[in-house]
PDB file of C-alpha atoms and ligand atoms in Angstrom:
ATOM      1  CA  MET J   1       4.041  16.672 -38.622  1.00 66.00           C
ATOM      2  CA  GLY J   2       0.803  17.541 -36.942  1.00 83.00           C
ATOM      3  CA  LYS J   3       0.603  20.813 -34.829  1.00 91.00           C
ATOM      4  CA  ILE J   4      -0.703  21.550 -30.785  1.00 94.00           C
ATOM      5  CA  ILE J   5      -0.294  24.259 -29.078  1.00 96.00           C
ATOM      6  CA  PHE J   6       1.231  23.659 -25.410  1.00 95.00           C
ATOM      7  CA  ALA J   7      -0.451  26.403 -23.139  1.00 95.00           C
ATOM      8  CA  THR J   8       2.863  27.142 -21.317  1.00 89.00           C
ATOM      9  CA  ASN J   9       5.195  30.020 -20.843  1.00 82.00           C
ATOM     10  CA  ASN J  10       8.022  27.770 -19.039  1.00 83.00           C
ATOM     11  CA  ALA J  11      10.962  26.999 -21.794  1.00 83.00           C
ATOM     12  CA  HIS J  12      12.215  24.689 -19.976  1.00 78.00           C
ATOM     13  CA  LYS J  13       8.649  22.587 -19.941  1.00 82.00           C
ATOM     14  CA  LEU J  14       8.289  23.111 -23.595  1.00 87.00           C
ATOM     15  CA  SER J  15      11.491  21.484 -24.632  1.00 84.00           C
ATOM     16  CA  GLU J  16      11.432  18.440 -22.031  1.00 77.00           C
ATOM     17  CA  VAL J  17       7.885  18.048 -23.576  1.00 82.00           C
ATOM     18  CA  GLN J  18       8.616  18.348 -26.959  1.00 86.00           C
ATOM     19  CA  ALA J  19      11.569  15.513 -26.380  1.00 81.00           C
ATOM     20  CA  LEU J  20       9.275  13.484 -25.136  1.00 76.00           C
ATOM     21  CA  LEU J  21       6.336  13.720 -28.245  1.00 79.00           C
ATOM     22  CA  GLY J  22       9.361  13.360 -30.708  1.00 80.00           C
ATOM     23  CA  ASP J  23       8.926  14.237 -34.342  1.00 82.00           C
ATOM     24  CA  ALA J  24       5.231  13.145 -34.254  1.00 76.00           C
ATOM     25  CA  PHE J  25       3.978  16.517 -33.223  1.00 84.00           C
ATOM     26  CA  GLU J  26       5.433  20.291 -33.264  1.00 88.00           C
ATOM     27  CA  LEU J  27       4.221  22.391 -30.593  1.00 91.00           C
ATOM     28  CA  VAL J  28       3.323  25.508 -30.766  1.00 92.00           C
ATOM     29  CA  THR J  29       4.288  27.976 -28.124  1.00 92.00           C
ATOM     30  CA  LEU J  30       1.769  30.523 -26.618  1.00 94.00           C
ATOM     31  CA  LYS J  31       3.584  33.330 -28.110  1.00 92.00           C
ATOM     32  CA  GLU J  32       3.793  32.151 -31.474  1.00 91.00           C
ATOM     33  CA  CYS J  33      -0.364  32.029 -31.855  1.00 89.00           C
ATOM     34  CA  GLY J  34      -0.436  35.810 -30.339  1.00 92.00           C
ATOM     35  CA  ILE J  35      -1.231  35.050 -26.338  1.00 95.00           C
ATOM     36  CA  THR J  36       1.233  36.991 -24.487  1.00 94.00           C
ATOM     37  CA  GLU J  37      -1.102  37.566 -21.389  1.00 93.00           C
ATOM     38  CA  ASP J  38      -1.367  35.795 -18.183  1.00 90.00           C
ATOM     39  CA  ILE J  39      -3.567  32.400 -18.773  1.00 93.00           C
ATOM     40  CA  PRO J  40      -5.834  32.379 -15.476  1.00 92.00           C
ATOM     41  CA  GLU J  41      -5.625  29.369 -12.851  1.00 92.00           C
ATOM     42  CA  THR J  42      -7.953  29.991 -10.333  1.00 94.00           C
ATOM     43  CA  ALA J  43      -9.389  26.610  -9.500  1.00 96.00           C
ATOM     44  CA  ALA J  44      -9.268  24.716  -6.808  1.00 96.00           C
ATOM     45  CA  THR J  45      -7.755  21.317  -8.747  1.00 97.00           C
ATOM     46  CA  LEU J  46      -4.868  20.413 -10.928  1.00 98.00           C
ATOM     47  CA  GLU J  47      -7.399  19.094 -13.113  1.00 98.00           C
ATOM     48  CA  GLY J  48      -9.277  22.163 -13.067  1.00 98.00           C
ATOM     49  CA  ASN J  49      -6.565  24.372 -13.732  1.00 97.00           C
ATOM     50  CA  ALA J  50      -5.178  22.505 -16.341  1.00 98.00           C
ATOM     51  CA  LEU J  51      -8.896  22.690 -17.996  1.00 98.00           C
ATOM     52  CA  GLN J  52      -9.049  26.233 -17.035  1.00 98.00           C
ATOM     53  CA  LYS J  53      -6.402  26.850 -19.191  1.00 97.00           C
ATOM     54  CA  ALA J  54      -6.706  24.630 -22.506  1.00 98.00           C
ATOM     55  CA  ARG J  55     -10.423  26.377 -22.528  1.00 98.00           C
ATOM     56  CA  TYR J  56      -8.849  29.392 -22.073  1.00 98.00           C
ATOM     57  CA  VAL J  57      -6.470  28.870 -25.265  1.00 97.00           C
ATOM     58  CA  PHE J  58      -8.849  27.309 -27.172  1.00 97.00           C
ATOM     59  CA  GLU J  59     -11.630  29.802 -27.330  1.00 97.00           C
ATOM     60  CA  LYS J  60      -9.213  32.185 -28.070  1.00 96.00           C
ATOM     61  CA  THR J  61      -7.268  30.292 -31.162  1.00 95.00           C
ATOM     62  CA  GLY J  62     -10.304  27.170 -32.125  1.00 96.00           C
ATOM     63  CA  ALA J  63      -6.963  24.979 -32.425  1.00 95.00           C
ATOM     64  CA  ASP J  64      -6.358  21.970 -30.906  1.00 95.00           C
ATOM     65  CA  CYS J  65      -4.276  22.011 -27.665  1.00 97.00           C
ATOM     66  CA  PHE J  66      -3.240  21.386 -24.136  1.00 97.00           C
ATOM     67  CA  ALA J  67      -2.638  22.562 -20.813  1.00 97.00           C
ATOM     68  CA  ASP J  68      -0.850  20.950 -17.692  1.00 96.00           C
ATOM     69  CA  ASP J  69      -0.697  21.664 -14.040  1.00 96.00           C
ATOM     70  CA  THR J  70       1.659  19.510 -11.277  1.00 96.00           C
ATOM     71  CA  GLY J  71       1.770  20.129  -7.671  1.00 97.00           C
ATOM     72  CA  LEU J  72       4.022  18.559  -5.140  1.00 98.00           C
ATOM     73  CA  GLU J  73       1.868  16.560  -2.764  1.00 98.00           C
ATOM     74  CA  VAL J  74       3.103  15.989   0.579  1.00 98.00           C
ATOM     75  CA  GLU J  75       1.685  12.961   2.652  1.00 98.00           C
ATOM     76  CA  ALA J  76       2.864  14.668   6.724  1.00 98.00           C
ATOM     77  CA  LEU J  77       1.250  18.220   5.070  1.00 98.00           C
ATOM     78  CA  GLY J  78      -1.633  16.867   4.433  1.00 98.00           C
ATOM     79  CA  GLY J  79      -1.231  17.414   0.654  1.00 97.00           C
ATOM     80  CA  GLU J  80      -0.089  20.537   0.828  1.00 97.00           C
ATOM     81  CA  PRO J  81       1.515  22.110  -1.631  1.00 98.00           C
ATOM     82  CA  GLY J  82      -0.128  20.859  -3.499  1.00 97.00           C
ATOM     83  CA  VAL J  83      -2.328  23.136  -6.503  1.00 96.00           C
ATOM     84  CA  HIS J  84      -0.204  26.048  -4.563  1.00 95.00           C
ATOM     85  CA  SER J  85       2.924  24.527  -5.451  1.00 97.00           C
ATOM     86  CA  ALA J  86       4.391  27.326  -7.881  1.00 93.00           C
ATOM     87  CA  ARG J  87       3.499  30.279  -4.603  1.00 94.00           C
ATOM     88  CA  TYR J  88       4.228  28.110  -1.742  1.00 97.00           C
ATOM     89  CA  ALA J  89       6.229  30.831  -0.138  1.00 96.00           C
ATOM     90  CA  THR J  90       5.676  33.604  -2.139  1.00 92.00           C
ATOM     91  CA  ASP J  91       3.862  35.513  -4.633  1.00 88.00           C
ATOM     92  CA  GLY J  92       6.444  35.497  -7.400  1.00 81.00           C
ATOM     93  CA  HIS J  93       7.863  31.549  -8.349  1.00 81.00           C
ATOM     94  CA  ASP J  94      10.530  31.736  -6.388  1.00 93.00           C
ATOM     95  CA  PHE J  95      11.922  28.214  -6.084  1.00 95.00           C
ATOM     96  CA  ALA J  96      14.665  28.299  -3.732  1.00 96.00           C
ATOM     97  CA  ALA J  97      11.903  30.535  -1.119  1.00 97.00           C
ATOM     98  CA  ASN J  98       9.984  27.222  -1.583  1.00 98.00           C
ATOM     99  CA  ASN J  99      12.344  24.622  -1.433  1.00 98.00           C
ATOM    100  CA  ARG J 100      13.212  26.574   2.533  1.00 98.00           C
ATOM    101  CA  LEU J 101       9.757  26.384   3.352  1.00 98.00           C
ATOM    102  CA  LEU J 102       9.310  22.974   2.235  1.00 98.00           C
ATOM    103  CA  LEU J 103      12.405  21.953   4.350  1.00 98.00           C
ATOM    104  CA  LYS J 104      10.974  24.181   7.620  1.00 98.00           C
ATOM    105  CA  ASN J 105       7.536  22.999   7.591  1.00 98.00           C
ATOM    106  CA  LEU J 106       8.747  19.654   7.396  1.00 98.00           C
ATOM    107  CA  GLU J 107      11.666  19.900  10.416  1.00 97.00           C
ATOM    108  CA  GLY J 108      11.778  17.262  12.723  1.00 96.00           C
ATOM    109  CA  GLN J 109       9.404  14.682  10.525  1.00 97.00           C
ATOM    110  CA  SER J 110      10.039  11.429   9.882  1.00 97.00           C
ATOM    111  CA  ASN J 111       7.055  10.928   7.498  1.00 98.00           C
ATOM    112  CA  ARG J 112       8.492  13.086   4.409  1.00 98.00           C
ATOM    113  CA  LYS J 113       6.499  10.888   1.446  1.00 98.00           C
ATOM    114  CA  ALA J 114       5.694  12.752  -1.523  1.00 98.00           C
ATOM    115  CA  ARG J 115       4.223  12.463  -4.694  1.00 98.00           C
ATOM    116  CA  PHE J 116       4.320  14.692  -8.021  1.00 98.00           C
ATOM    117  CA  ARG J 117       0.909  15.016  -9.680  1.00 98.00           C
ATOM    118  CA  THR J 118       0.638  15.993 -13.121  1.00 97.00           C
ATOM    119  CA  VAL J 119      -2.661  16.359 -14.682  1.00 98.00           C
ATOM    120  CA  ILE J 120      -3.048  17.134 -18.795  1.00 97.00           C
ATOM    121  CA  ALA J 121      -5.692  18.606 -20.195  1.00 98.00           C
ATOM    122  CA  LEU J 122      -6.495  18.259 -23.971  1.00 97.00           C
ATOM    123  CA  ILE J 123      -9.010  19.436 -26.612  1.00 97.00           C
ATOM    124  CA  LEU J 124      -8.509  18.163 -29.835  1.00 94.00           C
ATOM    125  CA  GLU J 125     -11.278  19.045 -32.105  1.00 93.00           C
ATOM    126  CA  GLY J 126     -13.139  20.710 -29.776  1.00 95.00           C
ATOM    127  CA  LYS J 127     -13.541  17.093 -26.765  1.00 97.00           C
ATOM    128  CA  GLU J 128     -11.844  17.309 -23.697  1.00 98.00           C
ATOM    129  CA  TYR J 129      -9.723  14.543 -22.419  1.00 97.00           C
ATOM    130  CA  LEU J 130      -7.434  14.616 -19.136  1.00 98.00           C
ATOM    131  CA  PHE J 131      -5.055  12.516 -18.286  1.00 97.00           C
ATOM    132  CA  GLU J 132      -2.621  11.889 -14.766  1.00 98.00           C
ATOM    133  CA  GLY J 133       0.970  10.698 -14.236  1.00 98.00           C
ATOM    134  CA  ILE J 134       2.666  10.331 -11.020  1.00 98.00           C
ATOM    135  CA  VAL J 135       5.395   9.762  -9.424  1.00 98.00           C
ATOM    136  CA  GLU J 136       5.809   8.637  -5.700  1.00 98.00           C
ATOM    137  CA  GLY J 137       9.030   9.421  -3.842  1.00 98.00           C
ATOM    138  CA  THR J 138      10.618  11.224  -0.680  1.00 98.00           C
ATOM    139  CA  ILE J 139      11.580  14.929   0.483  1.00 98.00           C
ATOM    140  CA  ALA J 140      15.249  15.394   1.572  1.00 98.00           C
ATOM    141  CA  THR J 141      16.397  16.798   4.463  1.00 98.00           C
ATOM    142  CA  ARG J 142      18.469  19.354   2.286  1.00 97.00           C
ATOM    143  CA  GLU J 143      19.211  20.032  -1.408  1.00 98.00           C
ATOM    144  CA  SER J 144      21.440  18.311  -3.705  1.00 98.00           C
ATOM    145  CA  GLY J 145      21.876  18.960  -7.840  1.00 98.00           C
ATOM    146  CA  CYS J 146      21.480  21.475 -10.238  1.00 96.00           C
ATOM    147  CA  GLU J 147      19.312  19.868 -12.880  1.00 95.00           C
ATOM    148  CA  GLY J 148      15.949  20.224 -13.490  1.00 90.00           C
ATOM    149  CA  PHE J 149      13.621  23.223 -11.743  1.00 91.00           C
ATOM    150  CA  GLY J 150      11.256  24.344  -8.636  1.00 95.00           C
ATOM    151  CA  TYR J 151      11.630  20.992  -6.060  1.00 98.00           C
ATOM    152  CA  ASP J 152      13.795  18.760  -7.948  1.00 97.00           C
ATOM    153  CA  PRO J 153      16.772  19.917  -5.739  1.00 98.00           C
ATOM    154  CA  LEU J 154      14.279  18.121  -2.483  1.00 98.00           C
ATOM    155  CA  PHE J 155      12.932  15.089  -4.324  1.00 98.00           C
ATOM    156  CA  VAL J 156      13.910  11.551  -4.421  1.00 98.00           C
ATOM    157  CA  PRO J 157      12.003   9.318  -6.562  1.00 98.00           C
ATOM    158  CA  SER J 158      11.124   5.900  -5.135  1.00 98.00           C
ATOM    159  CA  GLY J 159      13.661   3.652  -6.027  1.00 97.00           C
ATOM    160  CA  GLU J 160      16.173   6.070  -6.681  1.00 96.00           C
ATOM    161  CA  ILE J 161      18.895   7.410  -4.054  1.00 96.00           C
ATOM    162  CA  VAL J 162      19.482  10.826  -5.800  1.00 98.00           C
ATOM    163  CA  THR J 163      17.473  13.511  -6.489  1.00 98.00           C
ATOM    164  CA  PHE J 164      15.766  14.599  -9.575  1.00 98.00           C
ATOM    165  CA  ALA J 165      18.304  17.620  -9.986  1.00 98.00           C
ATOM    166  CA  GLN J 166      21.107  14.778  -9.720  1.00 98.00           C
ATOM    167  CA  MET J 167      19.235  13.046 -12.363  1.00 97.00           C
ATOM    168  CA  SER J 168      19.768  13.926 -16.680  1.00 94.00           C
ATOM    169  CA  ALA J 169      16.747  15.426 -18.137  1.00 87.00           C
ATOM    170  CA  GLU J 170      16.219  12.034 -20.119  1.00 88.00           C
ATOM    171  CA  ALA J 171      15.972   9.756 -17.139  1.00 94.00           C
ATOM    172  CA  LYS J 172      13.968  12.237 -15.006  1.00 93.00           C
ATOM    173  CA  ASN J 173      11.839  12.547 -17.944  1.00 87.00           C
ATOM    174  CA  ALA J 174      11.472   8.338 -18.045  1.00 91.00           C
ATOM    175  CA  ILE J 175      10.334   8.038 -14.670  1.00 95.00           C
ATOM    176  CA  SER J 176       8.213  11.838 -13.924  1.00 95.00           C
ATOM    177  CA  HIS J 177       5.301  12.476 -13.364  1.00 96.00           C
ATOM    178  CA  ARG J 178       5.381  14.768 -16.912  1.00 92.00           C
ATOM    179  CA  GLY J 179       6.620  12.411 -18.838  1.00 90.00           C
ATOM    180  CA  ARG J 180       4.236   9.738 -17.165  1.00 94.00           C
ATOM    181  CA  ALA J 181       1.531  12.273 -18.117  1.00 95.00           C
ATOM    182  CA  VAL J 182       2.568  12.938 -21.613  1.00 90.00           C
ATOM    183  CA  ALA J 183       3.268   9.611 -22.317  1.00 90.00           C
ATOM    184  CA  LYS J 184      -0.242   8.754 -22.244  1.00 94.00           C
ATOM    185  CA  LEU J 185      -1.324  11.888 -24.219  1.00 92.00           C
ATOM    186  CA  VAL J 186       1.316  10.977 -26.693  1.00 85.00           C
ATOM    187  CA  ASN J 187      -0.043   7.559 -27.282  1.00 88.00           C
ATOM    188  CA  PHE J 188      -3.680   8.952 -27.436  1.00 90.00           C
ATOM    189  CA  LEU J 189      -2.451  11.383 -30.213  1.00 83.00           C
ATOM    190  CA  LYS J 190      -0.946   8.667 -31.734  1.00 77.00           C
ATOM    191  CA  ASP J 191      -3.706   5.942 -31.186  1.00 76.00           C
ATOM    192  CA  GLY J 192      -6.132   7.941 -31.003  1.00 70.00           C
ATOM    193  CA  LYS J 193      -6.832   5.896 -27.991  1.00 63.00           C
ATOM    194  CA  LEU J 194      -7.497   6.355 -24.299  1.00 62.00           C
TER     195      LEU J 194
HETATM  196  P1  IMP D   1       3.192  23.851 -12.674  1.00 83.73           P
HETATM  197  O1  IMP D   1       1.937  23.135 -12.928  1.00 83.73           O
HETATM  198  O2  IMP D   1       3.648  23.110 -13.808  1.00 83.73           O
HETATM  199  O3  IMP D   1       4.032  25.216 -13.530  1.00 83.73           O
HETATM  200  O4  IMP D   1       3.751  23.250 -11.786  1.00 83.73           O
HETATM  201  C1  IMP D   1       3.421  24.149 -10.865  1.00 83.73           C
HETATM  202  C2  IMP D   1       4.678  24.171  -9.574  1.00 83.73           C
HETATM  203  O5  IMP D   1       5.188  22.633  -9.421  1.00 83.73           O
HETATM  204  C3  IMP D   1       6.257  24.782 -10.165  1.00 83.73           C
HETATM  205  O6  IMP D   1       6.023  26.251  -9.985  1.00 83.73           O
HETATM  206  C4  IMP D   1       7.495  23.972  -9.465  1.00 83.73           C
HETATM  207  O7  IMP D   1       7.848  24.676  -8.817  1.00 83.73           O
HETATM  208  C5  IMP D   1       6.540  22.616  -9.400  1.00 83.73           C
HETATM  209  N1  IMP D   1       7.007  21.454 -10.175  1.00 83.73           N
HETATM  210  C6  IMP D   1       6.264  21.418 -11.569  1.00 83.73           C
HETATM  211  N2  IMP D   1       6.982  20.417 -12.123  1.00 83.73           N
HETATM  212  C7  IMP D   1       7.893  20.229 -11.791  1.00 83.73           C
HETATM  213  C8  IMP D   1       9.339  19.149 -11.560  1.00 83.73           C
HETATM  214  O8  IMP D   1       9.175  18.599 -12.449  1.00 83.73           O
HETATM  215  N3  IMP D   1      10.156  19.369 -10.806  1.00 83.73           N
HETATM  216  C9  IMP D   1      10.101  20.401  -9.493  1.00 83.73           C
HETATM  217  N4  IMP D   1       8.933  21.220  -9.449  1.00 83.73           N
HETATM  218  C10 IMP D   1       8.026  21.108 -10.618  1.00 83.73           C
END
């Protein structure tokens, strides 16, 4: 089994991505490779942040690694919160406050189109690769469901009538932004083809 570092401290994401990778690769956590500090994410784009995190880990370890960055892009808000999704309402990754602010900013708005976009930056044998996954959908007018995390209680993927937070992890992974980006990563890791 190959080993690869996933540059995240989010246990929920680790298990989500490990499930998608199956037995092909064992994910190594940041803690396991001795990185306990917060990795800077100061770029202006998802691509920039994913690369910044992967390069940081590669410089410290010299090992194969990948990092992801995700944003919720809301059409009526000009693509916001986008790269600011984690700290939309406060500095502290407060999911409930982010959801309240999103609902407030969309009050009275009939265009509720949104998409989640994930970018994964992989550094394999010192070479850099980017993978993108997108899921289109709409922002509901109130929160529903308690699965998942982040904006899941508000995001209804296209073709569904329930939010991500009302879906099982398997059902969400099958269509999600991260699921799609990870599928591209996994295909590449398994076949060596982009
Ligand atoms: P990250 O780059 O994956 O940490 O994502 C940044 C922010 O986007 C998170 O703090 C969440 O608010 C939001 N986010 C990322 N992925 C998801 C998801 O699958 N569902 C809901 N919100 C998400």
